[in-house]
Amino acid sequence: MSEFNNKNDYSVQVYLNNEKRLFTEYVHSIYAYTQWLNKQGISWDYILVYVRRTRAVLCYYKNGDFIDSKPNFTTRGRTKQGW
């Protein structure tokens, strides 16, 4: 079974001022999720994106970054050493 099946492949933690604000387990599109956050008036500094099936950290995006709809290990956002 692949890590990415094109349906709810991601889990996302939302941070504001370095504090976890929201966790969503089943996310289909990262871009659409950030649009939803903005529409709901949920302020955020960055989001941490996980591969839902393996719980591995994929990447993070800062508010204002170009956000890929369906990132993977080739087209992901920002990463940190050791991930």
Coordinates of N, CA and C in Angstrom, one line a residue:
M1 N 0.8 -1.2 0.0 CA 0.0 0.0 0.0 C 0.9 1.2 0.0
S2 N 0.6 2.2 -0.8 CA 1.3 3.4 -1.0 C 1.1 4.4 0.2
E3 N 2.0 5.2 0.4 CA 1.8 6.3 1.4 C 0.8 7.3 1.0
F4 N 0.8 7.5 -0.3 CA -0.2 8.5 -0.9 C -1.2 7.8 -1.8
N5 N -2.4 7.8 -1.4 CA -3.5 7.2 -2.2 C -4.4 8.2 -2.8
N6 N -4.1 9.5 -2.7 CA -4.9 10.5 -3.3 C -6.2 10.7 -2.6
K7 N -6.3 10.3 -1.4 CA -7.5 10.6 -0.6 C -7.1 10.7 0.9
N8 N -7.3 11.9 1.4 CA -7.0 12.2 2.8 C -5.6 11.6 3.2
D9 N -4.6 12.0 2.4 CA -3.3 11.5 2.7 C -2.5 12.2 3.8
Y10 N -3.1 13.3 4.3 CA -2.3 14.2 5.2 C -3.0 14.4 6.6
S11 N -2.2 14.6 7.6 CA -2.7 15.2 8.8 C -1.9 16.5 9.0
V12 N -2.6 17.4 9.7 CA -2.0 18.8 9.8 C -2.1 19.3 11.2
Q13 N -1.0 19.9 11.7 CA -1.0 20.6 12.9 C -0.9 22.1 12.6
V14 N -1.7 22.9 13.2 CA -1.7 24.4 12.9 C -1.1 25.1 14.1
Y15 N -0.1 26.0 13.9 CA 0.5 26.7 15.0 C 0.4 28.2 14.8
L16 N 0.2 28.9 15.9 CA 0.2 30.3 16.0 C 1.1 30.7 17.2
N17 N 2.0 31.6 17.0 CA 3.0 32.0 18.1 C 3.6 30.8 18.8
N18 N 4.0 29.8 18.0 CA 4.7 28.6 18.4 C 3.9 27.7 19.4
E19 N 2.5 27.9 19.3 CA 1.7 27.1 20.1 C 0.7 26.3 19.2
K20 N 0.5 25.0 19.5 CA -0.4 24.3 18.6 C -1.8 24.8 18.8
R21 N -2.5 25.0 17.7 CA -3.8 25.6 17.8 C -4.9 24.7 17.3
L22 N -4.5 23.8 16.4 CA -5.5 22.9 15.8 C -4.8 21.7 15.2
F23 N -5.5 20.5 15.3 CA -5.0 19.3 14.6 C -6.1 18.7 13.8
T24 N -5.8 18.4 12.6 CA -6.8 17.8 11.7 C -6.2 16.5 11.2
E25 N -6.9 15.4 11.4 CA -6.3 14.1 11.0 C -6.4 13.8 9.6
Y26 N -7.6 14.0 9.0 CA -7.8 13.7 7.6 C -7.9 14.9 6.7
V27 N -6.9 15.1 5.9 CA -6.8 16.3 5.1 C -6.5 15.8 3.6
H28 N -7.4 16.2 2.7 CA -7.2 15.8 1.3 C -6.3 16.7 0.5
S29 N -6.5 18.0 0.7 CA -5.7 19.0 -0.1 C -5.1 20.0 0.9
I30 N -3.8 20.2 0.9 CA -3.2 21.1 1.9 C -3.6 22.6 1.5
Y31 N -3.6 22.9 0.2 CA -4.0 24.2 -0.2 C -5.4 24.5 0.2
A32 N -6.3 23.6 -0.1 CA -7.7 23.8 0.3 C -7.9 24.0 1.8
Y33 N -7.1 23.2 2.5 CA -7.1 23.3 4.0 C -6.7 24.7 4.5
T34 N -5.7 25.3 3.9 CA -5.3 26.6 4.3 C -6.3 27.6 3.9
Q35 N -7.0 27.4 2.8 CA -8.1 28.3 2.4 C -9.2 28.3 3.4
W36 N -9.5 27.0 3.9 CA -10.5 26.8 4.8 C -10.2 27.5 6.2
L37 N -8.9 27.4 6.6 CA -8.5 28.1 7.8 C -8.7 29.6 7.7
N38 N -8.3 30.2 6.6 CA -8.5 31.6 6.4 C -10.0 32.0 6.4
K39 N -10.8 31.2 5.7 CA -12.2 31.5 5.6 C -12.9 31.4 7.0
Q40 N -12.4 30.5 7.9 CA -12.9 30.4 9.2 C -12.4 31.4 10.2
G41 N -11.4 32.2 9.7 CA -10.8 33.2 10.5 C -9.8 32.7 11.5
I42 N -9.3 31.5 11.2 CA -8.3 30.9 12.1 C -6.9 31.4 11.8
S43 N -6.3 32.2 12.6 CA -5.0 32.7 12.4 C -3.9 31.7 12.6
W44 N -2.9 31.7 11.7 CA -1.8 30.7 11.9 C -0.5 31.3 11.3
D45 N 0.6 30.8 11.9 CA 2.0 31.2 11.5 C 2.5 30.2 10.5
Y46 N 2.3 28.9 10.9 CA 2.8 27.8 10.1 C 2.0 26.6 10.4
I47 N 2.0 25.6 9.4 CA 1.4 24.3 9.5 C 2.4 23.3 9.3
L48 N 2.3 22.2 10.1 CA 3.2 21.0 10.0 C 2.4 19.9 9.4
V49 N 2.9 19.4 8.2 CA 2.2 18.4 7.4 C 2.8 17.0 7.6
Y50 N 1.9 16.1 8.0 CA 2.3 14.7 8.2 C 1.8 13.8 7.1
V51 N 2.5 12.7 6.8 CA 1.9 11.6 5.9 C 1.0 10.9 6.9
R52 N -0.3 10.9 6.7 CA -1.2 10.3 7.6 C -1.0 8.9 7.9
R53 N -0.8 8.1 6.9 CA -0.7 6.6 7.0 C 0.5 6.2 7.8
T54 N 1.6 6.9 7.7 CA 2.9 6.5 8.4 C 3.2 7.4 9.5
R55 N 2.5 8.5 9.6 CA 2.7 9.6 10.7 C 4.1 10.2 10.6
A56 N 4.7 10.1 9.4 CA 6.0 10.7 9.2 C 5.8 12.2 8.9
V57 N 6.7 13.1 9.4 CA 6.6 14.5 9.1 C 7.0 14.7 7.6
L58 N 6.2 15.3 6.9 CA 6.5 15.6 5.4 C 7.2 16.9 5.3
C59 N 6.6 18.0 5.8 CA 7.1 19.3 5.6 C 6.4 20.3 6.4
Y60 N 6.7 21.6 6.3 CA 5.9 22.6 6.9 C 5.8 23.8 6.0
Y61 N 4.8 24.6 6.1 CA 4.6 25.8 5.3 C 4.4 27.0 6.3
K62 N 5.0 28.1 6.0 CA 4.8 29.3 6.7 C 3.6 30.0 6.0
N63 N 2.9 30.8 6.8 CA 1.8 31.5 6.2 C 2.4 32.5 5.2
G64 N 1.9 32.5 4.0 CA 2.4 33.3 2.9 C 3.2 32.5 1.9
D65 N 3.7 31.3 2.2 CA 4.4 30.4 1.3 C 3.5 30.0 0.1
F66 N 4.1 29.6 -1.0 CA 3.3 28.9 -2.0 C 3.0 27.5 -1.4
I67 N 1.7 27.2 -1.4 CA 1.3 25.9 -0.8 C 0.8 25.0 -1.9
D68 N 1.5 23.8 -2.0 CA 1.1 22.8 -2.9 C -0.2 22.1 -2.4
S69 N -1.0 21.8 -3.4 CA -2.3 21.1 -3.0 C -2.0 19.7 -2.5
K70 N -1.1 19.0 -3.1 CA -0.8 17.6 -2.7 C 0.7 17.4 -2.7
P71 N 1.4 17.9 -1.7 CA 2.8 17.7 -1.6 C 3.2 16.2 -1.4
N72 N 4.4 15.9 -1.9 CA 4.9 14.5 -1.6 C 6.4 14.7 -1.3
F73 N 7.2 13.6 -1.3 CA 8.6 13.8 -0.9 C 9.4 14.5 -1.9
T74 N 8.9 14.7 -3.1 CA 9.6 15.4 -4.2 C 9.2 16.8 -4.2
T75 N 7.9 17.1 -4.0 CA 7.3 18.5 -4.2 C 6.9 19.1 -2.9
R76 N 7.6 18.7 -1.8 CA 7.1 19.2 -0.5 C 7.6 20.6 -0.2
G77 N 7.1 21.2 0.8 CA 7.5 22.5 1.3 C 8.8 22.5 2.1
R78 N 8.9 23.3 3.1 CA 10.1 23.5 3.9 C 10.3 22.3 4.7
T79 N 11.6 21.9 4.9 CA 12.0 20.8 5.8 C 13.0 21.3 6.8
K80 N 13.2 20.5 7.8 CA 14.3 20.7 8.8 C 15.3 19.6 8.8
Q81 N 16.5 19.8 9.1 CA 17.5 18.8 9.2 C 17.1 17.7 10.1
G82 N 17.3 16.4 9.6 CA 16.9 15.3 10.5 C 15.5 14.7 10.3
W83 N 14.8 15.3 9.3 CA 13.4 14.7 9.1 C 13.5 13.6 8.1

